[in-house]
Structure formats: C-alpha cells, structure tokens
Amino acid sequence: MSRFNTMVKTARLIVCAGPGGVGKTTTSAAIGLRAAQAGRKVIVLTIDPAKRLANSLGLDALTNEPQRIDLTEDESGELWAMMLDQQQTLDDLVARYAPDKGALSRSKENNIYRLLSSALAGMQEYMALDKLHDLYTGGYFDLVVLDTPPTKNALDFLQTPGRARQFFDDRVMKWFIPSKTAKKGLFTRVFDPGSVVLGLLGKVFGETFVTDLVDFFDTLSFLQDALRTRGEMIDFILRDPQTRFVLITSADSRRIKEALFFHEKLKSLDQHAEAFVLNRVIPRFDQEDLDLSTIEALGALLEDDNVEGLPESLRANYARLTKLSEHNRGIIDNLARQVGSDRLFTIPMFGEDVHDLGTLEMLGRHLTE
C-alpha cells in the first residue's frame, strides 16, 4: 500500500498547503473523495473564500455549514464539504459563549464589531481554527481535509494556536474594560491609564465611538478563555501523529522553491510534510516515440487550404512538448533527491477543468494507486 493510500485510510486530519494557483483546493477535494471511497466519513473544509471547492465538486456554492455530497450507492463512506464564513463563525462563537442572549444582537449593532470582525489581522485564521476545532472534536467525521490559503496565510494559520494565547493582551484589555472587582485606591482612580485613554479617544472621536469600543472589547473578553482553550487544543491536534501535512505545488521552479520554504518552516515547528504532490505535470513525450508516418498520413488526409503545413505544426508542437516534458522531469528528479522519491506524487496535466466527481476521482487515483 502506498504512503498516500495509507494516509487517506488512517489520518484524522490532512492539512493541504502550498503556493497559490497550483490546484490545491481541487487536490484537497480529490483526497477527500478517495478517503470517502475507502469507507470513511470525510469533510473537506476550505478557508479560501473563492468558490474553487464548490466548482471542483460540481456545485454552485458552499456555505459555513457541512453539505453532504451525493456519491454513488456503491460507496460506503460519506463526503461532506464546507467553506469558512469568517463573519458567521464569529457570530456563532459570540452566540455560544455570550453571558446573555442579547449579546449577539448588540454586537451586530456595534460599529467597531462590524468593522473589525472582518478586517482585524488574523481574524480569518482564528475563525478557521475555531471551525476546525468543532469539526475535529465533534465526533462525527473520521477525517477532516483542510484546504489552506496560499503559503503565507497557511503559515499564519499554523502559528495561530500559539498566538491565540497572546491575542487578547490583558494589559490592553484592562485599558478598555473597567475592572468590576478590583479595589482601587485614590491614586489609581485618578490616574487610571484606561480612563485616560478613553477620555482622550472620546474627545477626538466622540462618545459613541468610545461606547462602541468598550462594548467591542467587552464582547471579546468573554471569548478570551474559549479561544485560548481552543488554540491549545488545535496546537495539540496539529502535532498529533494522526495529523498529516501534504504540500501541493507544480513543476515550476518558483513554486517548488515556495513549497520547500514551507517544508522548512514546518520542520521549525516540529512538523513535517508526509507527501509532496506535483500537480499539472506535462506527460512524458519523447522524440523517439514520434510516429512520422502517422503525421504524414494525417497531414495528407486533412491537407487543404485550412490545414496547410499541418505536419510541420504537429512536429513543432511535439518538439515543444518534449522539451517541456524533459524540463518537468528534471525538476521532479531534483525535488525527489531533496525530499525522497517515496514522498513524491505526481498528477498529470488534464485536458479539462475538474468540475465533477468523475474527473475528481481520476485525479485522486494518481495519488492512491
């Protein structure tokens, strides 16, 4: 059994990462489909806001809720898919942990909440972390396949669990949230830094802004413990032996370099890539395989005003493909020497876009057979 086949049958979490524009989402969907065909209950979660996952599954759209994909009756497993909705995930989190039922309504009316919940740096990674936590620990799915954004954002995601413990800096929070329990002396009441900051902000931006700001940090305060706990749990999950990392790239020197950079970053986080997938590889062409008699016969058969010079064009195109194929082979051999040939898997370039389960299965078979 190949390394990849073992992985789709035994892993609890497969994290697909790599450069942008190499077919990462489609490959993630293919991995999920192959695992479902092996009898497992699988969900593919994409953090990418584009509709690539939906398109590769032949759907118009996906939402923040798991959606079951129709497989043939012969399949014993289940395939589900969903696309992270950052705002909805945060709203769900507020509704779940708020001390009262009106907290979410108040948050949605808060200008700061509406603005920062989508624009705050790292918020997408925090919400992805929360959604991954729920899917992994929910108990229904055997395997979660996580489709991450391009390399830089994927690294941010991997480092988010550790940052979750620091995201809510207590020193800053205390500026905006008055302590309800601490007894303050006269000096502290007069020279309280939080009061000074709020007073200055009120003079510059107005009292409404300050009220919204205090309410926003008050909302975040009751999420603080929940996100910290979830961050610690995700940190544990990412280091679990049943978690696997797959780096997906193409036979392009620049993207190979980016994938290797990610590989080195993984090692610095005490993790490693279980497999490297080279997508859209030019199939092997060899000039010795060129059947000149067939080309001549085809040219003679089609020769008219519209196809004049056809044999020469075919030979030129074949020569160009041969050169590209040789270049791809050189890159693959070089990468195999660096990461090990047993961890290297290739998917040939298809002549069509992947937008149905049949093509997706064909793609997945290149990895597992």
CSV table of C-alpha atoms in Angstrom, one decimal:
chain,number,residue,atom,x,y,z
A,1,MET,CA,0.0,0.0,0.0
A,2,SER,CA,1.4,3.4,-1.0
A,3,ARG,CA,2.2,6.1,1.6
A,4,PHE,CA,-0.7,8.2,0.3
A,5,ASN,CA,-3.2,5.3,0.3
A,6,THR,CA,-2.3,4.6,4.0
A,7,MET,CA,-2.7,8.3,4.8
A,8,VAL,CA,-6.2,8.6,3.4
A,9,LYS,CA,-7.3,5.5,5.3
A,10,THR,CA,-5.7,6.3,8.7
A,11,ALA,CA,-5.2,10.1,9.2
A,12,ARG,CA,-7.6,12.1,11.3
A,13,LEU,CA,-6.6,15.4,9.8
A,14,ILE,CA,-4.9,16.1,6.5
A,15,VAL,CA,-3.6,19.7,6.0
A,16,CYS,CA,-3.2,20.7,2.4
A,17,ALA,CA,-0.8,23.6,1.9
A,18,GLY,CA,1.3,25.2,-0.8
A,19,PRO,CA,1.7,28.1,-3.2
A,20,GLY,CA,-1.4,29.7,-4.8
A,21,GLY,CA,-2.6,28.7,-8.3
A,22,VAL,CA,-1.4,25.1,-8.3
A,23,GLY,CA,-4.7,23.3,-7.9
A,24,LYS,CA,-4.5,22.9,-4.1
A,25,THR,CA,-8.3,23.0,-3.5
A,26,THR,CA,-9.0,20.5,-6.3
A,27,THR,CA,-6.4,18.2,-4.9
A,28,SER,CA,-7.9,18.5,-1.4
A,29,ALA,CA,-11.3,17.6,-2.8
A,30,ALA,CA,-9.8,14.6,-4.6
A,31,ILE,CA,-8.1,13.4,-1.4
A,32,GLY,CA,-11.4,13.7,0.4
A,33,LEU,CA,-13.2,11.8,-2.3
A,34,ARG,CA,-10.7,8.9,-2.2
A,35,ALA,CA,-11.0,8.7,1.6
A,36,ALA,CA,-14.8,8.6,1.3
A,37,GLN,CA,-14.5,5.8,-1.3
A,38,ALA,CA,-12.4,3.9,1.2
A,39,GLY,CA,-15.4,3.9,3.5
A,40,ARG,CA,-14.6,6.9,5.7
A,41,LYS,CA,-16.8,9.9,6.8
A,42,VAL,CA,-14.9,12.8,5.4
A,43,ILE,CA,-15.3,16.6,5.4
A,44,VAL,CA,-13.3,19.0,3.2
A,45,LEU,CA,-13.0,22.4,4.8
A,46,THR,CA,-11.7,25.3,2.6
A,47,ILE,CA,-10.6,28.6,4.1
A,48,ASP,CA,-10.2,30.0,0.6
A,49,PRO,CA,-13.2,32.4,0.0
A,50,ALA,CA,-13.2,31.6,-3.7
A,51,LYS,CA,-15.6,29.0,-5.0
A,52,ARG,CA,-12.9,26.6,-6.2
A,53,LEU,CA,-14.0,23.8,-3.8
A,54,ALA,CA,-17.7,24.1,-4.9
A,55,ASN,CA,-16.7,24.2,-8.5
A,56,SER,CA,-14.5,21.1,-8.3
A,57,LEU,CA,-17.4,19.2,-6.7
A,58,GLY,CA,-19.8,20.3,-9.4
A,59,LEU,CA,-21.7,22.6,-7.0
A,60,ASP,CA,-22.8,26.2,-7.4
A,61,ALA,CA,-21.8,27.2,-3.9
A,62,LEU,CA,-20.9,26.0,-0.4
A,63,THR,CA,-21.8,27.6,3.0
A,64,ASN,CA,-20.5,27.7,6.5
A,65,GLU,CA,-22.4,24.5,7.3
A,66,PRO,CA,-21.3,21.0,6.2
A,67,GLN,CA,-23.0,19.9,3.0
A,68,ARG,CA,-23.2,16.3,2.0
A,69,ILE,CA,-22.0,15.4,-1.5
A,70,ASP,CA,-24.0,12.7,-3.4
A,71,LEU,CA,-21.9,9.7,-4.1
A,72,THR,CA,-22.9,6.5,-5.9
A,73,GLU,CA,-24.8,3.9,-4.0
A,74,ASP,CA,-21.8,1.6,-4.1
A,75,GLU,CA,-19.8,4.0,-1.8
A,76,SER,CA,-19.9,3.1,1.9
A,77,GLY,CA,-18.3,6.3,3.0
A,78,GLU,CA,-19.5,9.9,3.1
A,79,LEU,CA,-18.1,13.1,1.6
A,80,TRP,CA,-19.0,16.5,3.0
A,81,ALA,CA,-17.7,19.9,2.2
A,82,MET,CA,-18.0,23.4,3.5
A,83,MET,CA,-16.4,26.9,3.0
A,84,LEU,CA,-15.4,29.0,6.0
A,85,ASP,CA,-17.5,32.1,6.5
A,86,GLN,CA,-15.5,34.2,8.9
A,87,GLN,CA,-18.3,36.5,10.0
A,88,GLN,CA,-20.8,33.8,10.5
A,89,THR,CA,-18.3,31.7,12.5
A,90,LEU,CA,-17.6,34.7,14.8
A,91,ASP,CA,-21.3,35.4,15.3
A,92,ASP,CA,-21.8,31.7,16.2
A,93,LEU,CA,-19.0,31.9,18.7
A,94,VAL,CA,-20.4,35.1,20.3
A,95,ALA,CA,-23.9,33.5,20.5
A,96,ARG,CA,-22.5,30.3,22.1
A,97,TYR,CA,-20.3,32.0,24.8
A,98,ALA,CA,-22.1,35.2,25.4
A,99,PRO,CA,-23.3,35.7,29.0
A,100,ASP,CA,-26.8,36.7,27.8
A,101,LYS,CA,-29.0,36.1,24.7
A,102,GLY,CA,-28.9,39.7,23.6
A,103,ALA,CA,-25.1,39.9,23.3
A,104,LEU,CA,-25.0,38.9,19.6
A,105,SER,CA,-27.7,41.4,18.7
A,106,ARG,CA,-25.8,44.2,20.5
A,107,SER,CA,-22.6,43.1,18.8
A,108,LYS,CA,-24.2,43.3,15.3
A,109,GLU,CA,-25.3,46.8,16.0
A,110,ASN,CA,-21.8,47.8,17.2
A,111,ASN,CA,-19.9,49.7,14.5
A,112,ILE,CA,-16.5,48.5,15.8
A,113,TYR,CA,-17.6,44.9,15.8
A,114,ARG,CA,-18.9,45.1,12.3
A,115,LEU,CA,-15.7,46.7,11.0
A,116,LEU,CA,-13.0,44.7,12.9
A,117,SER,CA,-14.6,41.3,12.8
A,118,SER,CA,-13.8,41.1,9.1
A,119,ALA,CA,-10.8,43.4,8.9
A,120,LEU,CA,-8.8,42.6,12.1
A,121,ALA,CA,-5.5,41.0,11.2
A,122,GLY,CA,-5.5,37.2,11.8
A,123,MET,CA,-9.3,37.0,12.4
A,124,GLN,CA,-9.7,34.6,9.5
A,125,GLU,CA,-7.1,32.3,11.0
A,126,TYR,CA,-8.8,32.4,14.4
A,127,MET,CA,-12.1,31.6,12.9
A,128,ALA,CA,-10.6,28.8,10.8
A,129,LEU,CA,-9.1,27.4,14.0
A,130,ASP,CA,-12.5,27.5,15.7
A,131,LYS,CA,-14.2,25.7,12.9
A,132,LEU,CA,-11.5,23.1,12.6
A,133,HIS,CA,-11.8,22.5,16.4
A,134,ASP,CA,-15.5,21.9,16.1
A,135,LEU,CA,-15.2,19.5,13.1
A,136,TYR,CA,-12.3,17.5,14.6
A,137,THR,CA,-13.8,17.1,18.1
A,138,GLY,CA,-17.4,16.8,17.0
A,139,GLY,CA,-17.2,13.0,16.8
A,140,TYR,CA,-19.0,12.5,13.5
A,141,PHE,CA,-16.2,12.7,10.9
A,142,ASP,CA,-13.4,10.2,10.6
A,143,LEU,CA,-11.2,12.6,8.6
A,144,VAL,CA,-11.0,16.4,8.1
A,145,VAL,CA,-9.2,17.6,5.0
A,146,LEU,CA,-8.2,21.2,5.4
A,147,ASP,CA,-7.6,23.3,2.3
A,148,THR,CA,-5.5,26.2,3.4
A,149,PRO,CA,-4.9,29.6,1.7
A,150,PRO,CA,-1.5,30.1,-0.1
A,151,THR,CA,1.7,29.7,1.8
A,152,LYS,CA,2.0,32.9,3.7
A,153,ASN,CA,-1.5,32.7,5.1
A,154,ALA,CA,-1.1,29.0,5.8
A,155,LEU,CA,1.9,29.7,7.9
A,156,ASP,CA,-0.2,32.3,9.8
A,157,PHE,CA,-2.8,29.6,10.4
A,158,LEU,CA,-0.2,27.1,11.8
A,159,GLN,CA,1.1,29.8,14.1
A,160,THR,CA,-2.3,30.9,15.2
A,161,PRO,CA,-2.8,28.4,18.0
A,162,GLY,CA,0.2,29.7,19.8
A,163,ARG,CA,-0.8,33.3,19.2
A,164,ALA,CA,-4.3,32.7,20.5
A,165,ARG,CA,-2.8,32.8,24.0
A,166,GLN,CA,-1.5,36.3,23.3
A,167,PHE,CA,-4.2,37.7,21.1
A,168,PHE,CA,-6.1,39.2,24.0
A,169,ASP,CA,-3.3,41.1,25.7
A,170,ASP,CA,-4.6,41.6,29.3
A,171,ARG,CA,-2.7,44.9,29.6
A,172,VAL,CA,-4.5,46.4,26.6
A,173,MET,CA,-7.9,44.8,27.6
A,174,LYS,CA,-7.7,46.5,31.0
A,175,TRP,CA,-7.5,49.8,29.3
A,176,PHE,CA,-10.9,49.4,27.8
A,177,ILE,CA,-12.7,47.1,30.3
A,178,PRO,CA,-13.2,48.6,33.8
A,179,SER,CA,-12.5,46.1,36.5
A,180,LYS,CA,-15.6,45.1,38.3
A,181,THR,CA,-13.9,43.5,41.2
A,182,ALA,CA,-10.6,45.2,41.9
A,183,LYS,CA,-10.5,47.8,44.7
A,184,LYS,CA,-8.7,50.9,43.6
A,185,GLY,CA,-7.1,53.5,45.7
A,186,LEU,CA,-7.4,57.2,45.2
A,187,PHE,CA,-4.2,57.4,43.1
A,188,THR,CA,-5.4,54.6,40.8
A,189,ARG,CA,-8.8,56.1,40.4
A,190,VAL,CA,-7.4,59.5,39.4
A,191,PHE,CA,-4.5,58.3,37.2
A,192,ASP,CA,-6.1,55.1,35.8
A,193,PRO,CA,-4.5,54.7,32.3
A,194,GLY,CA,-7.6,53.2,30.8
A,195,SER,CA,-9.7,56.2,31.9
A,196,VAL,CA,-7.1,58.5,30.4
A,197,VAL,CA,-7.0,56.6,27.1
A,198,LEU,CA,-10.8,56.5,26.9
A,199,GLY,CA,-11.1,60.2,27.8
A,200,LEU,CA,-8.7,61.2,25.0
A,201,LEU,CA,-10.4,58.9,22.5
A,202,GLY,CA,-13.8,60.4,23.5
A,203,LYS,CA,-12.5,64.0,22.9
A,204,VAL,CA,-11.1,63.0,19.5
A,205,PHE,CA,-13.8,60.6,18.1
A,206,GLY,CA,-16.8,61.2,20.2
A,207,GLU,CA,-18.6,59.4,23.0
A,208,THR,CA,-20.4,57.0,20.6
A,209,PHE,CA,-17.1,55.7,19.3
A,210,VAL,CA,-15.8,55.1,22.8
A,211,THR,CA,-19.0,53.3,23.9
A,212,ASP,CA,-18.8,51.0,20.8
A,213,LEU,CA,-15.1,50.4,21.5
A,214,VAL,CA,-15.7,49.4,25.2
A,215,ASP,CA,-18.6,47.2,24.2
A,216,PHE,CA,-16.4,45.5,21.5
A,217,PHE,CA,-13.7,44.7,23.9
A,218,ASP,CA,-16.3,43.6,26.4
A,219,THR,CA,-17.5,41.1,23.8
A,220,LEU,CA,-14.0,39.9,23.1
A,221,SER,CA,-13.4,39.4,26.8
A,222,PHE,CA,-15.8,36.6,27.2
A,223,LEU,CA,-14.4,34.9,24.1
A,224,GLN,CA,-10.9,35.1,25.6
A,225,ASP,CA,-10.9,31.8,27.5
A,226,ALA,CA,-12.8,29.9,24.8
A,227,LEU,CA,-10.2,30.9,22.1
A,228,ARG,CA,-7.3,30.2,24.4
A,229,THR,CA,-8.6,26.8,25.2
A,230,ARG,CA,-9.4,26.0,21.6
A,231,GLY,CA,-6.0,27.3,20.5
A,232,GLU,CA,-4.3,24.9,22.9
A,233,MET,CA,-6.4,22.0,21.6
A,234,ILE,CA,-5.6,22.8,18.0
A,235,ASP,CA,-1.9,23.0,18.8
A,236,PHE,CA,-2.3,19.5,20.2
A,237,ILE,CA,-4.2,18.3,17.2
A,238,LEU,CA,-1.7,19.7,14.7
A,239,ARG,CA,1.1,17.8,16.5
A,240,ASP,CA,-0.9,14.6,16.8
A,241,PRO,CA,0.6,11.6,14.9
A,242,GLN,CA,-2.7,11.2,13.0
A,243,THR,CA,-2.3,14.6,11.5
A,244,ARG,CA,-0.6,14.7,8.1
A,245,PHE,CA,0.7,17.6,6.0
A,246,VAL,CA,0.6,17.5,2.2
A,247,LEU,CA,2.4,20.1,0.2
A,248,ILE,CA,1.0,20.7,-3.2
A,249,THR,CA,2.9,22.5,-5.9
A,250,SER,CA,3.5,22.4,-9.6
A,251,ALA,CA,6.6,21.7,-11.7
A,252,ASP,CA,7.6,25.3,-11.7
A,253,SER,CA,10.9,26.3,-10.1
A,254,ARG,CA,9.5,29.3,-8.3
A,255,ARG,CA,6.6,27.4,-6.8
A,256,ILE,CA,8.9,24.5,-5.9
A,257,LYS,CA,11.1,26.9,-4.0
A,258,GLU,CA,8.0,28.2,-2.2
A,259,ALA,CA,6.9,24.7,-1.2
A,260,LEU,CA,10.4,23.9,0.1
A,261,PHE,CA,10.3,27.1,2.1
A,262,PHE,CA,7.1,25.9,3.7
A,263,HIS,CA,8.7,22.5,4.2
A,264,GLU,CA,11.5,24.1,6.2
A,265,LYS,CA,9.0,26.2,8.2
A,266,LEU,CA,7.1,23.0,9.1
A,267,LYS,CA,10.3,21.5,10.4
A,268,SER,CA,11.0,24.5,12.6
A,269,LEU,CA,7.5,23.9,14.1
A,270,ASP,CA,8.5,20.3,14.8
A,271,GLN,CA,6.2,19.0,12.0
A,272,HIS,CA,7.0,17.6,8.6
A,273,ALA,CA,5.3,17.0,5.2
A,274,GLU,CA,4.1,13.5,4.7
A,275,ALA,CA,3.8,13.9,0.9
A,276,PHE,CA,4.6,16.3,-1.9
A,277,VAL,CA,2.2,16.5,-4.8
A,278,LEU,CA,3.4,17.9,-8.1
A,279,ASN,CA,0.2,18.9,-9.9
A,280,ARG,CA,-0.3,19.5,-13.7
A,281,VAL,CA,2.9,17.7,-14.8
A,282,ILE,CA,3.4,17.5,-18.5
A,283,PRO,CA,3.1,13.9,-19.6
A,284,ARG,CA,6.3,12.2,-20.9
A,285,PHE,CA,7.0,13.0,-24.5
A,286,ASP,CA,9.9,11.6,-26.4
A,287,GLN,CA,11.0,12.4,-30.0
A,288,GLU,CA,11.7,8.7,-30.5
A,289,ASP,CA,8.0,8.0,-30.0
A,290,LEU,CA,7.0,10.4,-32.7
A,291,ASP,CA,5.4,8.4,-35.5
A,292,LEU,CA,6.3,10.4,-38.6
A,293,SER,CA,4.3,8.1,-40.9
A,294,THR,CA,1.2,8.8,-38.9
A,295,ILE,CA,1.7,12.6,-39.0
A,296,GLU,CA,2.4,12.4,-42.7
A,297,ALA,CA,-0.7,10.3,-43.3
A,298,LEU,CA,-2.8,12.7,-41.1
A,299,GLY,CA,-1.4,15.7,-43.0
A,300,ALA,CA,-2.2,14.1,-46.4
A,301,LEU,CA,-5.7,13.2,-45.2
A,302,LEU,CA,-6.5,16.7,-44.0
A,303,GLU,CA,-4.4,18.8,-46.4
A,304,ASP,CA,-6.5,21.6,-47.9
A,305,ASP,CA,-6.3,25.3,-47.7
A,306,ASN,CA,-7.2,25.3,-43.9
A,307,VAL,CA,-4.6,22.8,-42.8
A,308,GLU,CA,-1.7,23.7,-45.0
A,309,GLY,CA,1.5,22.9,-43.2
A,310,LEU,CA,-0.2,20.7,-40.6
A,311,PRO,CA,2.6,18.1,-40.4
A,312,GLU,CA,5.2,20.8,-39.7
A,313,SER,CA,3.0,22.3,-37.0
A,314,LEU,CA,2.5,18.9,-35.4
A,315,ARG,CA,6.2,18.2,-35.4
A,316,ALA,CA,6.9,21.7,-33.9
A,317,ASN,CA,4.3,21.2,-31.2
A,318,TYR,CA,5.6,17.8,-30.4
A,319,ALA,CA,9.1,19.1,-30.1
A,320,ARG,CA,7.9,21.8,-27.7
A,321,LEU,CA,6.0,19.4,-25.6
A,322,THR,CA,9.1,17.1,-25.5
A,323,LYS,CA,11.2,20.0,-24.2
A,324,LEU,CA,8.6,20.9,-21.6
A,325,SER,CA,8.3,17.3,-20.5
A,326,GLU,CA,12.1,17.0,-20.1
A,327,HIS,CA,12.2,20.2,-18.1
A,328,ASN,CA,9.4,18.8,-15.8
A,329,ARG,CA,11.3,15.5,-15.4
A,330,GLY,CA,14.5,17.4,-14.4
A,331,ILE,CA,12.5,19.4,-11.7
A,332,ILE,CA,10.8,16.2,-10.4
A,333,ASP,CA,14.2,14.3,-10.2
A,334,ASN,CA,15.7,17.3,-8.3
A,335,LEU,CA,12.9,17.5,-5.8
A,336,ALA,CA,13.0,13.7,-5.3
A,337,ARG,CA,16.6,14.0,-4.3
A,338,GLN,CA,15.7,16.7,-1.7
A,339,VAL,CA,12.6,15.2,-0.1
A,340,GLY,CA,12.8,11.5,-1.1
A,341,SER,CA,11.1,9.8,-4.0
A,342,ASP,CA,8.8,7.8,-1.7
A,343,ARG,CA,7.1,11.1,-0.6
A,344,LEU,CA,6.7,12.5,-4.1
A,345,PHE,CA,3.5,12.1,-6.1
A,346,THR,CA,2.6,13.5,-9.5
A,347,ILE,CA,-0.7,14.3,-11.2
A,348,PRO,CA,-0.5,14.9,-15.0
A,349,MET,CA,-2.0,17.9,-16.6
A,350,PHE,CA,-5.6,17.2,-17.6
A,351,GLY,CA,-7.1,18.5,-20.8
A,352,GLU,CA,-10.1,19.8,-19.0
A,353,ASP,CA,-11.1,21.6,-15.8
A,354,VAL,CA,-12.1,19.5,-12.8
A,355,HIS,CA,-15.7,20.2,-12.1
A,356,ASP,CA,-17.3,16.8,-11.4
A,357,LEU,CA,-16.8,13.7,-9.2
A,358,GLY,CA,-15.7,11.6,-12.1
A,359,THR,CA,-12.8,13.8,-13.0
A,360,LEU,CA,-12.0,14.3,-9.4
A,361,GLU,CA,-11.8,10.5,-8.8
A,362,MET,CA,-9.5,10.2,-11.8
A,363,LEU,CA,-7.2,12.8,-10.3
A,364,GLY,CA,-7.3,11.1,-6.9
A,365,ARG,CA,-6.3,7.7,-8.4
A,366,HIS,CA,-3.0,9.2,-9.4
A,367,LEU,CA,-2.2,9.7,-5.7
A,368,THR,CA,-3.5,6.5,-4.2
A,369,GLU,CA,-2.9,3.8,-6.9
